[in-house]
PDB file of C-alpha atoms in Angstrom:
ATOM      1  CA  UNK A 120       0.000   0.000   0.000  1.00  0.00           C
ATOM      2  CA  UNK A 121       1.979   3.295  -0.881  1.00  0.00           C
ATOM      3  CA  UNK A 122       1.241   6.461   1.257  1.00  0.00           C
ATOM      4  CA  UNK A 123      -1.001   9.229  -0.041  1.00  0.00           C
ATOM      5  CA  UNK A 124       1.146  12.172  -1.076  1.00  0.00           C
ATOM      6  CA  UNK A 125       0.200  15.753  -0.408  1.00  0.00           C
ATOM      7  CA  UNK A 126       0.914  17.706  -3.888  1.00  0.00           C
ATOM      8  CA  UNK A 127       3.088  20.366  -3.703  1.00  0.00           C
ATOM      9  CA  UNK A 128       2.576  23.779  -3.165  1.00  0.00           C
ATOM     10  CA  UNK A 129       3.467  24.828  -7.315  1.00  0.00           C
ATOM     11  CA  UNK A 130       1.059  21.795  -8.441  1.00  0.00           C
ATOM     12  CA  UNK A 131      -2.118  24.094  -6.735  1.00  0.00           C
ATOM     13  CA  UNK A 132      -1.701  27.207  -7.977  1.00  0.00           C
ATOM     14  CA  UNK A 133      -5.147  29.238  -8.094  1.00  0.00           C
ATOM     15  CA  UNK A 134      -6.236  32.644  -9.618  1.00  0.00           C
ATOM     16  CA  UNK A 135      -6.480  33.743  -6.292  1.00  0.00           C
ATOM     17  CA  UNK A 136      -2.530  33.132  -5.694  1.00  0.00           C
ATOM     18  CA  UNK A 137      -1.262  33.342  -9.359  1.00  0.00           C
ATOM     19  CA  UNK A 138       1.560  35.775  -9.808  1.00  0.00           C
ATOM     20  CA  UNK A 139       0.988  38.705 -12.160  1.00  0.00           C
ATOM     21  CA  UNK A 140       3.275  38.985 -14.727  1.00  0.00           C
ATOM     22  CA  UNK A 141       5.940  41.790 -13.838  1.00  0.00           C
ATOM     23  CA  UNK A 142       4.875  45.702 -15.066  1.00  0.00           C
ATOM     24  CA  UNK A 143       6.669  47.061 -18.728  1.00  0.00           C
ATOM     25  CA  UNK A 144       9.295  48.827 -18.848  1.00  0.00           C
ATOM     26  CA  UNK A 145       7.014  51.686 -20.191  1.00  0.00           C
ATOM     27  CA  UNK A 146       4.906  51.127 -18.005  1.00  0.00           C
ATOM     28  CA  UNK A 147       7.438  52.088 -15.073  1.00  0.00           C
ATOM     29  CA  UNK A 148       8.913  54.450 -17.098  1.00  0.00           C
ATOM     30  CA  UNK A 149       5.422  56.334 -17.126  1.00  0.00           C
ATOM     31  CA  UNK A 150       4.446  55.921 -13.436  1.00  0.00           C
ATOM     32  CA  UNK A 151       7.997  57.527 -12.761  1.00  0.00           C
ATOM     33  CA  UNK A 152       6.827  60.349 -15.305  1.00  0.00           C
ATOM     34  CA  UNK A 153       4.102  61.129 -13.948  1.00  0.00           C
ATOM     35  CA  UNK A 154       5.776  61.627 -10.601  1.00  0.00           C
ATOM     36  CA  UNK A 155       8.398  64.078 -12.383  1.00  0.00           C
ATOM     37  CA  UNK A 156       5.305  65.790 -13.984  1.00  0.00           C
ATOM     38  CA  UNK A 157       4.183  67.161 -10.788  1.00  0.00           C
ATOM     39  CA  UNK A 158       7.707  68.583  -9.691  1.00  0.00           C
ATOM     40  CA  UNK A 159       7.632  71.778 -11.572  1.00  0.00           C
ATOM     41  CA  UNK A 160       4.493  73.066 -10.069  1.00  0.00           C
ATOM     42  CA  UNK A 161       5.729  71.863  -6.893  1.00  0.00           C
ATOM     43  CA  UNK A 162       8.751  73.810  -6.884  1.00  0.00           C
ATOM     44  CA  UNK A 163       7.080  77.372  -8.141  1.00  0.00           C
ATOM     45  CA  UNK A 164       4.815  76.897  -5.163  1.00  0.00           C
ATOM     46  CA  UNK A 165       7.005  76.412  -2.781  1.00  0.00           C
ATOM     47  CA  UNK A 166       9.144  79.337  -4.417  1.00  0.00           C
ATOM     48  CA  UNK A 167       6.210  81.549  -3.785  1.00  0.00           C
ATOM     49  CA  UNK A 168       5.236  80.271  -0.219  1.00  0.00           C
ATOM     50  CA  UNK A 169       9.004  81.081   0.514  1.00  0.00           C
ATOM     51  CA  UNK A 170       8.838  84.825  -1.066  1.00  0.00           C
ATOM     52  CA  UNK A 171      10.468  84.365  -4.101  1.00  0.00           C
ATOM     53  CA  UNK A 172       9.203  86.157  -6.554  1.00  0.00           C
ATOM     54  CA  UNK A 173       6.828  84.368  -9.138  1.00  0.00           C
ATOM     55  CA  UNK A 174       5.414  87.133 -10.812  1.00  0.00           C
ATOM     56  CA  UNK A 175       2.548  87.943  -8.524  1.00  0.00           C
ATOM     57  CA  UNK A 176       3.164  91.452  -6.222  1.00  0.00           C
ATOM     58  CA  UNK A 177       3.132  91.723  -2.646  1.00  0.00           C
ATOM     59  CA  UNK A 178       0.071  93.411  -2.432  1.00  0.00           C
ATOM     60  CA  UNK A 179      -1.709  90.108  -4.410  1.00  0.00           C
ATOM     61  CA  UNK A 180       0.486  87.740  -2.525  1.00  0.00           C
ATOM     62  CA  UNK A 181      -0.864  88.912   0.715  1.00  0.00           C
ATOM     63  CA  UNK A 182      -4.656  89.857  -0.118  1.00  0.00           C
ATOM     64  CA  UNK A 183      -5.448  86.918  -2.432  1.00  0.00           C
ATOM     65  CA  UNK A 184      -3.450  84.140  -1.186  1.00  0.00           C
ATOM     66  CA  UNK A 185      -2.887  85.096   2.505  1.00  0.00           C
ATOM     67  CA  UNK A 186       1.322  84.948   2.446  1.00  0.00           C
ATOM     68  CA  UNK A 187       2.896  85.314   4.846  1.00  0.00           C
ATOM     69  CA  UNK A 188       0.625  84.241   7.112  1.00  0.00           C
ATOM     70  CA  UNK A 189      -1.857  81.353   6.920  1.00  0.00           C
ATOM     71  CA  UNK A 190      -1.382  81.186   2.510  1.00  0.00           C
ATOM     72  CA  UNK A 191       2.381  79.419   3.367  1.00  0.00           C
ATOM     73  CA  UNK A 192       0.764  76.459   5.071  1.00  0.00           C
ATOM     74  CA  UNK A 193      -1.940  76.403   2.510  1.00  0.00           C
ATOM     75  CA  UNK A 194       0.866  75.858  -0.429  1.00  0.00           C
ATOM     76  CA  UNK A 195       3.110  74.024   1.200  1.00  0.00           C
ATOM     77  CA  UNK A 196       0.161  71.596   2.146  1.00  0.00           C
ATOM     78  CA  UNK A 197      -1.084  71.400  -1.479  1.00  0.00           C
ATOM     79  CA  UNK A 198       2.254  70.800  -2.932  1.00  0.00           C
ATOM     80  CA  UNK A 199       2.653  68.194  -0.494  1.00  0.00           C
ATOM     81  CA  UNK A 200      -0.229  66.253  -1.256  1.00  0.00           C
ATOM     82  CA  UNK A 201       0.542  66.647  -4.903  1.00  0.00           C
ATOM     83  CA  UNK A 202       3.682  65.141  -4.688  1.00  0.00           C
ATOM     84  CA  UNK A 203       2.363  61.805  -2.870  1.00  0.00           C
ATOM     85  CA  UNK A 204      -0.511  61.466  -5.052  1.00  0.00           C
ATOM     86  CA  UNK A 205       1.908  61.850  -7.883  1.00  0.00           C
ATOM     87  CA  UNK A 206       4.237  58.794  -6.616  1.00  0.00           C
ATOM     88  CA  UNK A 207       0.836  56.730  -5.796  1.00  0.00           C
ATOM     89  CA  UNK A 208       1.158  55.509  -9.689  1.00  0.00           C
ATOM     90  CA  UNK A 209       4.085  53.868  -8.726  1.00  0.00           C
ATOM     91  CA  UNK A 210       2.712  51.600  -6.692  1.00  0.00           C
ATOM     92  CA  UNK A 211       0.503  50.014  -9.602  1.00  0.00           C
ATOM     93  CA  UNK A 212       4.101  49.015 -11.016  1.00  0.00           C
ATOM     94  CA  UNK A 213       5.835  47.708  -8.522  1.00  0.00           C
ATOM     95  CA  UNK A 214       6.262  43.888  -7.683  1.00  0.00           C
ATOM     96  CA  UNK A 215       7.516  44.311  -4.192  1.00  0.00           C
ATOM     97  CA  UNK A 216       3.516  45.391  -3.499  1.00  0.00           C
ATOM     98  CA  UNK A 217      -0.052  43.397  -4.248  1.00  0.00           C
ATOM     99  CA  UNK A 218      -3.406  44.288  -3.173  1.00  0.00           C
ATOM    100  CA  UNK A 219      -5.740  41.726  -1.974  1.00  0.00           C
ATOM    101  CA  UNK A 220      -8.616  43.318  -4.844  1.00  0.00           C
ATOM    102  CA  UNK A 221      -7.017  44.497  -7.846  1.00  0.00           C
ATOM    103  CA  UNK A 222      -9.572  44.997  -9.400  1.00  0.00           C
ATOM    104  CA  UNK A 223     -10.954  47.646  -6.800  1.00  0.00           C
ATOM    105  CA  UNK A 224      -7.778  49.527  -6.728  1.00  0.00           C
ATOM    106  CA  UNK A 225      -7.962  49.696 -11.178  1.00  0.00           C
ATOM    107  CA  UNK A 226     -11.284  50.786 -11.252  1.00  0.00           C
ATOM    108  CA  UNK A 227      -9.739  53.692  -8.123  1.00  0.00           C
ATOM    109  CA  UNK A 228      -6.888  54.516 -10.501  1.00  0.00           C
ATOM    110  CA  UNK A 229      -9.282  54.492 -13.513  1.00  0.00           C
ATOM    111  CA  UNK A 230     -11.532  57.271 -11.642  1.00  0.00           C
ATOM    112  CA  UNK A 231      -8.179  59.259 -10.652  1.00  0.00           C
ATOM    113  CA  UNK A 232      -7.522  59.324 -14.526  1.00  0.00           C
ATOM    114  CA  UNK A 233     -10.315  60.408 -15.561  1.00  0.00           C
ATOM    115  CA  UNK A 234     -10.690  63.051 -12.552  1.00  0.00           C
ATOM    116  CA  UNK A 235      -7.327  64.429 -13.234  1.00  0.00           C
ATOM    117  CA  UNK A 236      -8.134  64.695 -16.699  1.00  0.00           C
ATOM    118  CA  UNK A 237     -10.982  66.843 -15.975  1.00  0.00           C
ATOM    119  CA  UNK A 238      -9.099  68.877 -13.162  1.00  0.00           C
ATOM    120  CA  UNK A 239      -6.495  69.762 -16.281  1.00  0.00           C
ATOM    121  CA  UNK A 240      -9.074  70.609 -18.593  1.00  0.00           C
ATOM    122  CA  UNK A 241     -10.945  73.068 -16.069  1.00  0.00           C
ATOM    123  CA  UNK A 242      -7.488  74.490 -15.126  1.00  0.00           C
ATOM    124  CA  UNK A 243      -6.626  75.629 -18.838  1.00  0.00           C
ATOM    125  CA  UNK A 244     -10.059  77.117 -19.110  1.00  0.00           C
ATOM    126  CA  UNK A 245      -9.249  79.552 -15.465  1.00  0.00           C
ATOM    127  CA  UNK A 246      -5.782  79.707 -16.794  1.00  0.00           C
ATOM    128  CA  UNK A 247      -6.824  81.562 -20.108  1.00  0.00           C
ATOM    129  CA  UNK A 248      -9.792  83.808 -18.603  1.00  0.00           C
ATOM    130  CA  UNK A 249      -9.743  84.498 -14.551  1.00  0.00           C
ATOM    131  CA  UNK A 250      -6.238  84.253 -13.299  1.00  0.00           C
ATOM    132  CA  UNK A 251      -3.561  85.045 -16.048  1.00  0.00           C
ATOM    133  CA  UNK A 252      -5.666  88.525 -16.989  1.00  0.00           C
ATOM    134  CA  UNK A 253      -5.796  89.729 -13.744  1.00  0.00           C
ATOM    135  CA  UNK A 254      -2.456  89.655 -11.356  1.00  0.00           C
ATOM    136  CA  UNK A 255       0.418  88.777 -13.048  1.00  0.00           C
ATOM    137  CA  UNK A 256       2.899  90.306 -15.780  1.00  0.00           C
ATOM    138  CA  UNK A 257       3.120  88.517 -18.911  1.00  0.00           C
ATOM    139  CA  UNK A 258       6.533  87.057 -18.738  1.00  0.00           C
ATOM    140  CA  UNK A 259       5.496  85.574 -15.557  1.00  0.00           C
ATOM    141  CA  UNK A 260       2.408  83.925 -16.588  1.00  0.00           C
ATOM    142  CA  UNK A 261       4.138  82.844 -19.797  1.00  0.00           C
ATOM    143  CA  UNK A 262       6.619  81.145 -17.036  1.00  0.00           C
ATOM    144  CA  UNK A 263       3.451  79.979 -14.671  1.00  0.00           C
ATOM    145  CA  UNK A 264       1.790  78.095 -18.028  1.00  0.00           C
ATOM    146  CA  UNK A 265       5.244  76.080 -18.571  1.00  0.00           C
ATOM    147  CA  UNK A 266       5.596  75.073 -15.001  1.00  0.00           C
ATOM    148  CA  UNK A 267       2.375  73.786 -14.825  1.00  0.00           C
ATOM    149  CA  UNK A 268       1.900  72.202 -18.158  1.00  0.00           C
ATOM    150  CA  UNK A 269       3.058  68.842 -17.233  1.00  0.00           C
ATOM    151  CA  UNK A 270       0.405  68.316 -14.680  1.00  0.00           C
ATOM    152  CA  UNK A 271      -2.128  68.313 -17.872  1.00  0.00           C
ATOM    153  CA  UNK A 272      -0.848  65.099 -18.926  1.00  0.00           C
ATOM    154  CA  UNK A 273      -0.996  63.289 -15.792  1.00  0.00           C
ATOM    155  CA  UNK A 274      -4.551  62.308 -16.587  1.00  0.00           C
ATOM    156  CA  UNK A 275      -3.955  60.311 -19.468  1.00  0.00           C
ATOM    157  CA  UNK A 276      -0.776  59.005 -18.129  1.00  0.00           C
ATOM    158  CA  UNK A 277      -2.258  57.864 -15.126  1.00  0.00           C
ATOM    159  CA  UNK A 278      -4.681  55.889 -17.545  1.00  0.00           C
ATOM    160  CA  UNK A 279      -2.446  54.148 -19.540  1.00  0.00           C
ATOM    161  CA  UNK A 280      -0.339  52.782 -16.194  1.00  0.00           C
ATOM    162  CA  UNK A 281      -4.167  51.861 -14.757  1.00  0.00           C
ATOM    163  CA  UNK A 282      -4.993  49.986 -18.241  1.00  0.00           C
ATOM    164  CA  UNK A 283      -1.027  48.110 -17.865  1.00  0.00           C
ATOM    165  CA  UNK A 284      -2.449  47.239 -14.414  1.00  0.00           C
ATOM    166  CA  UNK A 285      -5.391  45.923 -15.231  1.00  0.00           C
ATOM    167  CA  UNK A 286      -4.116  43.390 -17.983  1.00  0.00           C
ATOM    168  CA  UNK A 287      -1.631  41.918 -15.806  1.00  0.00           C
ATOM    169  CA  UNK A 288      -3.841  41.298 -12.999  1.00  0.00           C
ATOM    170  CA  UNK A 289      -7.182  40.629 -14.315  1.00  0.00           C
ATOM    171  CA  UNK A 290      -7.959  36.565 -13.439  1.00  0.00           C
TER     172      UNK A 290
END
């Protein structure tokens, strides 16, 4: 009479354990873009928290956007959150990292795309009518629109990482 054998751990694989195939390169490549996207903006803002000038005058710096005073923790706090929501792409590449429901955190990342995209869109339309015409010089709003043009393609960069994503871990 032989002895019943236990199968091995690789012979019962199931969807529910199955190892997604590692990310693209390009698909790293663009979750580490979209980080450096947000940068730029990052950086003016914290210029202007700081008193650097950005192109707006004291005067507007201190009626409009409260700096010095409260305004400072207001931008630092934005650009803060902007930078971690920038590097949460990342962790849809990594392979150090898996969520128990994948497909709850695409569908997330899917909303985020399209969200941001809509953010960006809204943001050109203030950029060309409220804000640029009324407090700064036009060599500094020439310089705002190039610092914060990579933060219009986060949207659909964010959506082609999410779409990378869900192929690899769809069961």
């Amino acid at each position: 009479m032989t002895p019943a054998t236990a199968p091995s751990p690789s012979a019962t694989t199931t969807a529910a354990t199955a190892t997604p195939a590692p990310a693209p390169r390009w698909a790293r490549r663009t979750a580490h873009a979209i980080a450096l996207c947000a940068l730029p903006s990052g950086l003016w803002r914290l210029a202007m928290a700081s008193g650097i000038y950005v192109g707006y005058s004291d005067e507007v710096l201190r009626d409009e956007f409260g700096i010095p005073g409260w305004g400072i923790a207001y931008v630092v706090g934005l650009t803060v959150l902007q930078e971690i929501a920038s590097l949460l792409p990342l962790l849809l590449v990594t392979d150090r990292r898996r969520f128990r429901r994948p497909k709850a955190v695409a569908i997330t990342a899917a909303s985020a795309s399209a969200f941001a995209t809509l953010l960006a869109l809204s943001q050109v339309v203030v950029y060309f009518t409220v804000e640029s015409q009324t407090f700064m010089s036009d060599t500094a709003n020439t310089v705002a629109g190039f610092v914060f043009a990579p933060l219009f393609v986060i949207g659909p960069l964010l959506g082609a990482v999410t779409r990378s994503y869900w192929k690899r871990h769809r069961a």
